[in-house]
Tab-separated table of C-alpha atoms in Angstrom:
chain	number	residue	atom	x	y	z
Y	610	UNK	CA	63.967	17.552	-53.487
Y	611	UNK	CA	67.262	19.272	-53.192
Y	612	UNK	CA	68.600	19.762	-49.356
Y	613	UNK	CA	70.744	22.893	-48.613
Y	614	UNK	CA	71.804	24.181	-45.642
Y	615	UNK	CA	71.374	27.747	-44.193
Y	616	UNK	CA	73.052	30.212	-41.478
Y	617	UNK	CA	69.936	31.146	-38.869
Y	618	UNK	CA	69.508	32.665	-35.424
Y	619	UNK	CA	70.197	31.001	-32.155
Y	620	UNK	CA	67.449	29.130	-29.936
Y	621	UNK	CA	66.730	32.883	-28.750
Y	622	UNK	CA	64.428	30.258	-26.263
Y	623	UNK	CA	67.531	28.173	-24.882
Y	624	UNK	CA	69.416	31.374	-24.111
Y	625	UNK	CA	66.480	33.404	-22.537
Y	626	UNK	CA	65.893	30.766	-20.245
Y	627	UNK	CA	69.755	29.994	-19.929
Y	628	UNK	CA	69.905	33.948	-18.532
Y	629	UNK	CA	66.438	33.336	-16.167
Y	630	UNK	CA	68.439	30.466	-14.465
Y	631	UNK	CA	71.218	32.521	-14.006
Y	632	UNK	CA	69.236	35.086	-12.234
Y	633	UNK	CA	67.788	32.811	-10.850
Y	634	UNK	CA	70.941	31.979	-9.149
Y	635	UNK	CA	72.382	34.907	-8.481
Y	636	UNK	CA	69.707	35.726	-6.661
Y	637	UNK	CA	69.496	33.046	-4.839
Y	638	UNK	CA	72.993	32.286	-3.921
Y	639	UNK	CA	72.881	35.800	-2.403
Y	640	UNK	CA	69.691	34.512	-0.486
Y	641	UNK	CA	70.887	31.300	0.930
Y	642	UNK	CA	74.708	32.183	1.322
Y	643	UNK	CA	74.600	35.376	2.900
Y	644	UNK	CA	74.506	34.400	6.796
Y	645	UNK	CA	77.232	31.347	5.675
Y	646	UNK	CA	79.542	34.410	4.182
Y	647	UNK	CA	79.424	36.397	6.435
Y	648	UNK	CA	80.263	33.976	9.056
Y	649	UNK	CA	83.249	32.357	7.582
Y	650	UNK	CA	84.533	35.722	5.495
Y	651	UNK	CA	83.005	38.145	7.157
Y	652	UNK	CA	81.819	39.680	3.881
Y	653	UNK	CA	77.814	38.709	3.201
Y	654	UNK	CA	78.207	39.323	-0.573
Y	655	UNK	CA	81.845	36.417	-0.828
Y	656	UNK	CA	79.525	33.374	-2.847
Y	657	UNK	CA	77.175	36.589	-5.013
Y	658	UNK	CA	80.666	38.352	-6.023
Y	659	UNK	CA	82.669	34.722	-6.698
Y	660	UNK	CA	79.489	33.485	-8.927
Y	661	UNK	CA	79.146	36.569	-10.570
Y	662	UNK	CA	82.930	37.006	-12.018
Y	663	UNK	CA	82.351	33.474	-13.196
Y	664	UNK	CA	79.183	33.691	-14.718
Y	665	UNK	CA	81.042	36.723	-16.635
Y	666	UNK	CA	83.528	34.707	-17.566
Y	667	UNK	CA	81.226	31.782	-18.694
Y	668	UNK	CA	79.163	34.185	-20.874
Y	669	UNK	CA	82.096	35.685	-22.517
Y	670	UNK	CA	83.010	32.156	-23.662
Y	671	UNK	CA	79.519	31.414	-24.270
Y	672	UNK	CA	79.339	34.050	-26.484
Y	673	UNK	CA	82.622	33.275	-27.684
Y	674	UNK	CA	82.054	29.783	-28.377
Y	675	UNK	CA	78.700	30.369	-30.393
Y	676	UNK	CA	80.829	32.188	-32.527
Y	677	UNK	CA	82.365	29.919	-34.382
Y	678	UNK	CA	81.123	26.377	-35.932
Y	679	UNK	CA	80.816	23.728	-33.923
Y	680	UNK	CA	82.940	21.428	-35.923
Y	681	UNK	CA	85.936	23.040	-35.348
Y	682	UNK	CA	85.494	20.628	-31.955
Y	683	UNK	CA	85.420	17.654	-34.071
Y	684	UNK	CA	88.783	18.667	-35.372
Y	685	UNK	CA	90.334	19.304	-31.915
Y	686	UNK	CA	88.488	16.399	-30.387
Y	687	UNK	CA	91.432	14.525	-29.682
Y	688	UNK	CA	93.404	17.656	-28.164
Y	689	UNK	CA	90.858	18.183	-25.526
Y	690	UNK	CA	91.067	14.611	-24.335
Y	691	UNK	CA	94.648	15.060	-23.679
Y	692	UNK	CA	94.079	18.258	-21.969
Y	693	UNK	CA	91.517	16.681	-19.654
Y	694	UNK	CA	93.755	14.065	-18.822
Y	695	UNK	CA	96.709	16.467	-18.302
Y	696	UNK	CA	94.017	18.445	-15.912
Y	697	UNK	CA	93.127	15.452	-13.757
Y	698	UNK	CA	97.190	14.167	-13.693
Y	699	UNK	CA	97.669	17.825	-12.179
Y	700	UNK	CA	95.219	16.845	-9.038
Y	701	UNK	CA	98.176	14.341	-8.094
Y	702	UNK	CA	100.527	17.107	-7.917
Y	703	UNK	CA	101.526	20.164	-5.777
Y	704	UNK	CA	99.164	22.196	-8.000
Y	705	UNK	CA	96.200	19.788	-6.528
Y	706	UNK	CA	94.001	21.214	-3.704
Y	707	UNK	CA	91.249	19.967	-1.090
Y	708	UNK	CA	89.791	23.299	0.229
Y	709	UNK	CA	89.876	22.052	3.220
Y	710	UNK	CA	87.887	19.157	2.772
Y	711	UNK	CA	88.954	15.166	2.533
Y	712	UNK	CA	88.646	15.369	-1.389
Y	713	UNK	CA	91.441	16.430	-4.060
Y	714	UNK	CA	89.294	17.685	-6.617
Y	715	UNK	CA	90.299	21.445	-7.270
Y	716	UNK	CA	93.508	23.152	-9.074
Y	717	UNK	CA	94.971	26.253	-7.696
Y	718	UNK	CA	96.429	28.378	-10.074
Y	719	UNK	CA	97.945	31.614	-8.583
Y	720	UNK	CA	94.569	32.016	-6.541
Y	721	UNK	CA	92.289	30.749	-9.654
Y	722	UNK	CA	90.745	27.201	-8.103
Y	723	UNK	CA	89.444	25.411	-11.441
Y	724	UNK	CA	87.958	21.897	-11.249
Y	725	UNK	CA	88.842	19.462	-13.782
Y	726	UNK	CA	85.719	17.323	-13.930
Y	727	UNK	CA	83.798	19.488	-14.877
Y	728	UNK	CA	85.855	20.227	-18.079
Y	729	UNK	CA	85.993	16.414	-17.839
Y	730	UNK	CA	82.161	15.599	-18.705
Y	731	UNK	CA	82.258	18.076	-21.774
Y	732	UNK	CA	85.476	16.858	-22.890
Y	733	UNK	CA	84.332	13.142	-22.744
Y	734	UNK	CA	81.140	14.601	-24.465
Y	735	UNK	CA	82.690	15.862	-27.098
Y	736	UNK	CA	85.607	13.133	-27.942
Y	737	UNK	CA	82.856	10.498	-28.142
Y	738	UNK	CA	80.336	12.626	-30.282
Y	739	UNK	CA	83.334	12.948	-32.793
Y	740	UNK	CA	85.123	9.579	-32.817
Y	741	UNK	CA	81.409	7.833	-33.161
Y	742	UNK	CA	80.179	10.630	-35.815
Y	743	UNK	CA	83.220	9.298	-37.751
Y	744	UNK	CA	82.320	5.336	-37.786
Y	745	UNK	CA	78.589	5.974	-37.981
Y	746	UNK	CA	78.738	3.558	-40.900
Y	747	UNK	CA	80.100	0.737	-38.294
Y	748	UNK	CA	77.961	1.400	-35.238
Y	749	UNK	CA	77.046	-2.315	-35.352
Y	750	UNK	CA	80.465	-3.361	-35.050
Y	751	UNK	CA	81.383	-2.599	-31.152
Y	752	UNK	CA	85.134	-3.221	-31.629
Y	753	UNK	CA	85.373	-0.552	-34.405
Y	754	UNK	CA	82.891	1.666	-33.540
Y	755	UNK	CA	82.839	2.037	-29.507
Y	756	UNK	CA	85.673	0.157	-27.607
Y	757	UNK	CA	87.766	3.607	-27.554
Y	758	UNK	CA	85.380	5.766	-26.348
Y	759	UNK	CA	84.181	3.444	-23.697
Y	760	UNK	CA	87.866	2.537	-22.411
Y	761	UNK	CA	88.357	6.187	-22.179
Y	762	UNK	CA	85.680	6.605	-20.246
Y	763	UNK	CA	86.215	4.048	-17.895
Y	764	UNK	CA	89.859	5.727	-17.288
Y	765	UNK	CA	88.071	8.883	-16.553
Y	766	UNK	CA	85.309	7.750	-14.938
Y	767	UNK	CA	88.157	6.115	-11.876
Y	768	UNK	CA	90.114	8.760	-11.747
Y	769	UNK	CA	87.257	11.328	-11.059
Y	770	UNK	CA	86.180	8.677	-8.435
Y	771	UNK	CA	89.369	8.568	-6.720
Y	772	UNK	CA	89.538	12.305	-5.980
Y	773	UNK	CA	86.773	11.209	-4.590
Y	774	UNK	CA	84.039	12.496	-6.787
Y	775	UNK	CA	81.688	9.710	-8.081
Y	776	UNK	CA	78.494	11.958	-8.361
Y	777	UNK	CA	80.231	13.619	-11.000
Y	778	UNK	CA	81.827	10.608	-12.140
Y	779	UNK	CA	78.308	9.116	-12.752
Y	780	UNK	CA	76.965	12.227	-14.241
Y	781	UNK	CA	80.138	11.457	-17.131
Y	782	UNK	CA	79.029	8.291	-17.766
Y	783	UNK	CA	75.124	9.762	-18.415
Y	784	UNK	CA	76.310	12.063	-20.752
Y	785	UNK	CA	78.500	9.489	-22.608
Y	786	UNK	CA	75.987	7.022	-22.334
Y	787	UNK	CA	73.225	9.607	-24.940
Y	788	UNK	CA	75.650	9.937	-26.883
Y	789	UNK	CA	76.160	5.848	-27.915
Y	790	UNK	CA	72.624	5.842	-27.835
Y	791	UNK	CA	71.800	8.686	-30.236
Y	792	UNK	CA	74.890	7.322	-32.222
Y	793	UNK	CA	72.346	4.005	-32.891
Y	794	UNK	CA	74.400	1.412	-30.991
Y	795	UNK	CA	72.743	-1.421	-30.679
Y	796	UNK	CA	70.307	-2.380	-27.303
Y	797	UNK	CA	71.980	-5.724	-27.297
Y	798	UNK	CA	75.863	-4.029	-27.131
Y	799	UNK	CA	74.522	-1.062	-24.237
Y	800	UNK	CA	72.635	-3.537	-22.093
Y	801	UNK	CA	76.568	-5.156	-21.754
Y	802	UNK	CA	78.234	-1.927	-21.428
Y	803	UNK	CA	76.209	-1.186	-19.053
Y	804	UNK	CA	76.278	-4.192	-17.180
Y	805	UNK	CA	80.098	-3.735	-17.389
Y	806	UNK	CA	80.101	-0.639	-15.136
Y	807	UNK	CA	78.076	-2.159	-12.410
Y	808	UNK	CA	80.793	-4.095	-10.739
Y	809	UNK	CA	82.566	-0.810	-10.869
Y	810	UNK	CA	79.820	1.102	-9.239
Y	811	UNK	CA	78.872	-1.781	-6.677
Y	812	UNK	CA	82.717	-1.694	-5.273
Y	813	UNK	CA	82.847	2.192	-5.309
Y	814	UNK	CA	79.645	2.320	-3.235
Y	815	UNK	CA	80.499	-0.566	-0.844
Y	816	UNK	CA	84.310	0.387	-0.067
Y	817	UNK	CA	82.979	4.048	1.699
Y	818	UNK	CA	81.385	3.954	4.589
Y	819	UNK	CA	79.682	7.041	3.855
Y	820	UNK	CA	78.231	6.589	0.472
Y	821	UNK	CA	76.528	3.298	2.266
Y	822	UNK	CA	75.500	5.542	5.024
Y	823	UNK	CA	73.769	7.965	2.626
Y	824	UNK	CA	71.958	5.608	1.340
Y	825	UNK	CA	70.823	4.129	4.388
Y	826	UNK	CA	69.790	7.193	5.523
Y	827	UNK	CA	67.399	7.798	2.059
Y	828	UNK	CA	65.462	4.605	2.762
Y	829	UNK	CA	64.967	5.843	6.552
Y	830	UNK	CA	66.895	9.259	7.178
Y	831	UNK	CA	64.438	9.313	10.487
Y	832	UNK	CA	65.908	6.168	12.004
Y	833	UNK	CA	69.447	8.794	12.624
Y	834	UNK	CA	67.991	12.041	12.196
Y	835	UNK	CA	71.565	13.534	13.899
Y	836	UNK	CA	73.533	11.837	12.008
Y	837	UNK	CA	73.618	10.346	7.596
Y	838	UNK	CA	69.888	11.512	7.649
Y	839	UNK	CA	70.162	15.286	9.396
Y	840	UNK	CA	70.970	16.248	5.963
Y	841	UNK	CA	67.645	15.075	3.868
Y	842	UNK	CA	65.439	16.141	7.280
Y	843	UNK	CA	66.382	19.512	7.284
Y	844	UNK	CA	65.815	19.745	3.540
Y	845	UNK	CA	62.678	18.345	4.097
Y	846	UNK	CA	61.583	20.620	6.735
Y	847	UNK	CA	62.872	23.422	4.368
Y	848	UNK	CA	60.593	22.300	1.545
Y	849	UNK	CA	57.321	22.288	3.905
Y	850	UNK	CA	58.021	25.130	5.474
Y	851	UNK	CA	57.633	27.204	2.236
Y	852	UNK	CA	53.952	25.694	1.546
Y	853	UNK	CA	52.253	27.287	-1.917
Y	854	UNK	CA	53.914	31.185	-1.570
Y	855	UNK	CA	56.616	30.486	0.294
Y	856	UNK	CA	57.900	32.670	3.286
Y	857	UNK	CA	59.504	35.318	1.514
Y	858	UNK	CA	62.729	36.045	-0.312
Y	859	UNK	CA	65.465	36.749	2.224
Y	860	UNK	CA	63.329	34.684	5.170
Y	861	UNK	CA	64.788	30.914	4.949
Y	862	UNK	CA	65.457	29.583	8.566
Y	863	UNK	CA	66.738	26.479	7.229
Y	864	UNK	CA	69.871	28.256	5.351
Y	865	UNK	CA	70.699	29.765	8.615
Y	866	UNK	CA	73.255	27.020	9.603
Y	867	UNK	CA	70.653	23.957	9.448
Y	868	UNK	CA	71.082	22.967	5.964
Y	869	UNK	CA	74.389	22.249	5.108
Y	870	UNK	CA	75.551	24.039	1.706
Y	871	UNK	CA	72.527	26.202	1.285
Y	872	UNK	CA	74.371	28.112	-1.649
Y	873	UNK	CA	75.092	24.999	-3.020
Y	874	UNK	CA	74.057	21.608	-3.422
Y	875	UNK	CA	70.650	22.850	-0.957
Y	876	UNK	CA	69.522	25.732	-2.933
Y	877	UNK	CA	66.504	24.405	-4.345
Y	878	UNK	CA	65.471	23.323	-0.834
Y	879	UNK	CA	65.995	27.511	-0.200
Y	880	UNK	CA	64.175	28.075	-3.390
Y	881	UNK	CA	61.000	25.660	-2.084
Y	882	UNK	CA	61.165	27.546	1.120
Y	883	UNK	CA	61.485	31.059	0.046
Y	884	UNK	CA	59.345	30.817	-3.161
Y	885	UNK	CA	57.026	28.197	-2.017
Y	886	UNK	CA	55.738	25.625	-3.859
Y	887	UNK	CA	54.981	28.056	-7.036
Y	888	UNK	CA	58.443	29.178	-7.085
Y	889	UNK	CA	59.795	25.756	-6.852
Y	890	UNK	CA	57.786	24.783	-9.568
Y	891	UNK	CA	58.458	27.629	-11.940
Y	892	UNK	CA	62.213	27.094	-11.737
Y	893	UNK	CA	61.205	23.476	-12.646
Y	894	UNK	CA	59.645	24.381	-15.704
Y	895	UNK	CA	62.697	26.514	-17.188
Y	896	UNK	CA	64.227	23.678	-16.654
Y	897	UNK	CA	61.982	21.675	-18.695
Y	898	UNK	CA	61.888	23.692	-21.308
Y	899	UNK	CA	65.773	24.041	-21.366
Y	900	UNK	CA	65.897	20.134	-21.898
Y	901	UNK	CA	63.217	20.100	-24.727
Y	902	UNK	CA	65.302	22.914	-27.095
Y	903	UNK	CA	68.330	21.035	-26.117
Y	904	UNK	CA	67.002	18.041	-27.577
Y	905	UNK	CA	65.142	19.667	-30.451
Y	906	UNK	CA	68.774	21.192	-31.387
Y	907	UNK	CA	70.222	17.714	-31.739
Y	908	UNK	CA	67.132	15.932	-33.248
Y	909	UNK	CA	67.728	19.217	-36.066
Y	910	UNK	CA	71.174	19.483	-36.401
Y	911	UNK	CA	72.874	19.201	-39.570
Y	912	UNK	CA	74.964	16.742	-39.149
Y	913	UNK	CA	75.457	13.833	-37.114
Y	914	UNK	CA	78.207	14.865	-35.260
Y	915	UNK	CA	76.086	17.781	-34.478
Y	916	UNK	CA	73.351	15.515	-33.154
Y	917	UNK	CA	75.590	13.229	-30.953
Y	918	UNK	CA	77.316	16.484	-29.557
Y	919	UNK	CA	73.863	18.671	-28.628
Y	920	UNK	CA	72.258	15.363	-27.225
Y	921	UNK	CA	75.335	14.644	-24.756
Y	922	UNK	CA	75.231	17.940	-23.879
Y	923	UNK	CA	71.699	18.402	-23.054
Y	924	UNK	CA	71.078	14.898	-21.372
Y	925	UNK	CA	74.783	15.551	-19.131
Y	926	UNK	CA	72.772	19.082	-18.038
Y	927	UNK	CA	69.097	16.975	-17.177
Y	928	UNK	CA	70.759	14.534	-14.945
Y	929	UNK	CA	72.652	16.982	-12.619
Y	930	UNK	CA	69.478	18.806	-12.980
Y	931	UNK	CA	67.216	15.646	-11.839
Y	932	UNK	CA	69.402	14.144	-9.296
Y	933	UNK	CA	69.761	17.198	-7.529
Y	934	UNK	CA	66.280	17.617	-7.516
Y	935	UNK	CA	65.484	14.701	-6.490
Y	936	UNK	CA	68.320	14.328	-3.821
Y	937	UNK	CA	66.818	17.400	-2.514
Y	938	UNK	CA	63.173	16.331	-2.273
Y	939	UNK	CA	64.661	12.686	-0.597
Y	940	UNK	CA	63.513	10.572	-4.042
Y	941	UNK	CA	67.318	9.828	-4.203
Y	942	UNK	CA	70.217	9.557	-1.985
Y	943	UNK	CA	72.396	12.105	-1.407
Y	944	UNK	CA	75.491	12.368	-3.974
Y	945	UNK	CA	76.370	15.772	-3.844
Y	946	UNK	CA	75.772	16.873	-7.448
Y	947	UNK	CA	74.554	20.807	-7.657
Y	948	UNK	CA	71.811	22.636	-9.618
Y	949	UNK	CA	73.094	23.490	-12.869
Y	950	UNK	CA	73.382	27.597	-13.960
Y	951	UNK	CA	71.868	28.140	-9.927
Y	952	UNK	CA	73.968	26.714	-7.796
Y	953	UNK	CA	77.187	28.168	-6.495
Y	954	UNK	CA	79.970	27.069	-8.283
Y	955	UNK	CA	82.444	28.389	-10.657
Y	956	UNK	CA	84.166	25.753	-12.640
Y	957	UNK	CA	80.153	24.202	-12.695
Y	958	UNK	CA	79.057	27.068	-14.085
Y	959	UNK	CA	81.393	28.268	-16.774
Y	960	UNK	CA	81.666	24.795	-18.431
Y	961	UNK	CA	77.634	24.534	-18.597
Y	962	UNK	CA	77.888	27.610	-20.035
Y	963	UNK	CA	80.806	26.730	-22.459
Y	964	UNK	CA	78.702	23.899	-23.655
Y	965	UNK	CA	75.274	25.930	-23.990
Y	966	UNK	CA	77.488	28.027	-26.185
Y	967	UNK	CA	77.965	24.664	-28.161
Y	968	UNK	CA	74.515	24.022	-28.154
Y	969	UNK	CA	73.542	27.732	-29.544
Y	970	UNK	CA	75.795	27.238	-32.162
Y	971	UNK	CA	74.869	23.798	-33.659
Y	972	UNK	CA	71.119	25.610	-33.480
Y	973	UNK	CA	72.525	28.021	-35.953
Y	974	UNK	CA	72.942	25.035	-38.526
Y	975	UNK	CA	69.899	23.292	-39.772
Y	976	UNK	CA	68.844	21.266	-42.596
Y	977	UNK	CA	66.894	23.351	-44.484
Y	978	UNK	CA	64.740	21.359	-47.592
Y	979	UNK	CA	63.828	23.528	-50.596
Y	980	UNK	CA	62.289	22.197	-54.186
């Protein structure tokens, strides 16, 4: 047998159901931020506009991006770490920016607000996909193969926490963590990685007094339902309120000032409302399918590198995916992660576009077996 590779077509699946979600979103963002908007800028179409210029620009570097082969990241690997450190060293500076809240996590670029975490997760994707692809031969041997990537992403991984940010912060690690573990490394070597972060995570839980409270609040939110567990209630009520049909498009009353970021980390609890139970359901399904030709892309891809790279991407999407969900529907406590491709967003949404634009290009690529 004689192996040869050939030039196809995208996953014409992953992007039609890539566009769905971003309809998806736009229309739903519209739908659950309109009252908010027009409150606080007194124009009801702010979050619809905002999303829309950058899902534009996260299609024209989707499109861009799918353009070209993949490998050229392996290449430049190394480059894009720096840049996402140099990104993250800018929060620290006059260029960093809290919107008004308690947390430094935005840039502010001549009115352009950018946030470098999210570039973060790909980045770290993408570094560790290539420096593992390259001592595939040496997976066994930790010191060789993985102490790099993993001290990297320990740096990250505290400096997105102190912004302070550790729902994305975990999300980096899950996306990292596929990566080692479609690279082969061995259960014995995760298991103490993993175990290694824990003391991390158990002081970055127990030092705020609000990421105890939250989850607190999960176990019981009824037991303070004015104060950590207002915030799962109300999605709650949301949820049953929409039944199997929901109550209409347009016809949330939870979005009207009850839930707090309706157009945000909330909109699926808008979506369960408005939709119903069907509609909740259906958007679960894309979603679904989205993760299964993400995965098929890296179990196909020509190259290992290819494979490590597809998988991160993929798995980095499904968790923000399930612990919104699931944050949303009280299985988990609140962290603040939003929907990916729905949710409003713009630095959220043009990187997971940016890396579906990966994705559609490494499904380009196969291995292709002829006699």
């Amino acid at each position: 047998m004689m192996q040869k590779q050939t030039h196809n077509n995208y996953d014409r699946t992953l992007l039609l159901v890539t566009m769905l979600l971003l309809g998806i979103g736009l229309l739903m963002i519209f739908s659950a931020g309109f009252a908010i908007a027009k409150d606080v800028t007194e124009d009801p179409f702010y979050f619809l506009k905002r999303q829309a210029l950058w899902i534009a620009l996260g299609l024209a570097g989707m499109f861009c991006v799918s353009h070209f082969n993949y490998r050229i990241f392996k290449r430049l690997s190394f480059v894009i770490l720096l840049l996402n450190f140099v990104l993250l060293a800018l929060l620290f500076t006059g260029f960093g920016s809290t919107l008004g809240t308690e947390a430094r996590r935005w840039l502010s670029f001549g009115g352009m607000i950018l946030q470098p975490s999210e570039f973060s997760k790909l980045a770290l994707v993408i570094f560790t996909a290539a420096y593992m692809s390259r001592r595939s031969h040496s997976i066994k041997n930790f010191w060789t193969s993985s102490i790099v990537p993993i001290v990297l992403v320990m740096i990250t991984f505290v400096i997105i926490q102190a912004q302070p940010d550790l729902g994305t912060a975990l999300v980096l690690l899950a996306g990292t963590a596929m990566v080692f573990i479609f690279a082969g490394m061995p259960l014995l070597q995760f298991t103490g990685v993993s175990l290694l972060f824990l003391p991390f995570l158990a002081y970055f839980l127990v030092t705020e007094e609000y990421r105890m409270q939250r989850i607190f609040s999960f176990r019981n939110p009824w037991a303070e339902p004015f104060g950590a567990g207002y915030h799962i209630i109300q999605s709650l009520f949301a949820l049953g309120s929409g039944n199997i049909f929901g109550v209409g498009l347009g016809r949330s009353m939870q979005k009207q000032f009850y839930l707090p970021e309706p157009q945000n980390d909330f909109i699926f609890a808008v979506i369960g409302e408005e939709l119903g139970f069907l509609g909740a359901t259906a958007v679960i399904l894309l979603y679904l399918i989205f993760i299964w030709r993400g995965f098929m892309i890296a179990m196909k891809a020509p190259d290992i590198f290819g494979s490590l790279l597809a998988a991160g991407i993929t798995f980095m999407l499904a968790i923000q995916t399930v612990v919104n969900i699931a944050a949303v529907t009280g299985s988990l406590p609140i962290t603040g992660i939003n929907l990916p491709l729905i949710s409003a967003g713009g630095s959220s949404v043009f990187f997971s576009l940016i890396g579906i634009g990966i994705l559609l290009n490494i499904s380009k690529y196969s291995q292709q077996y002829a006699a």
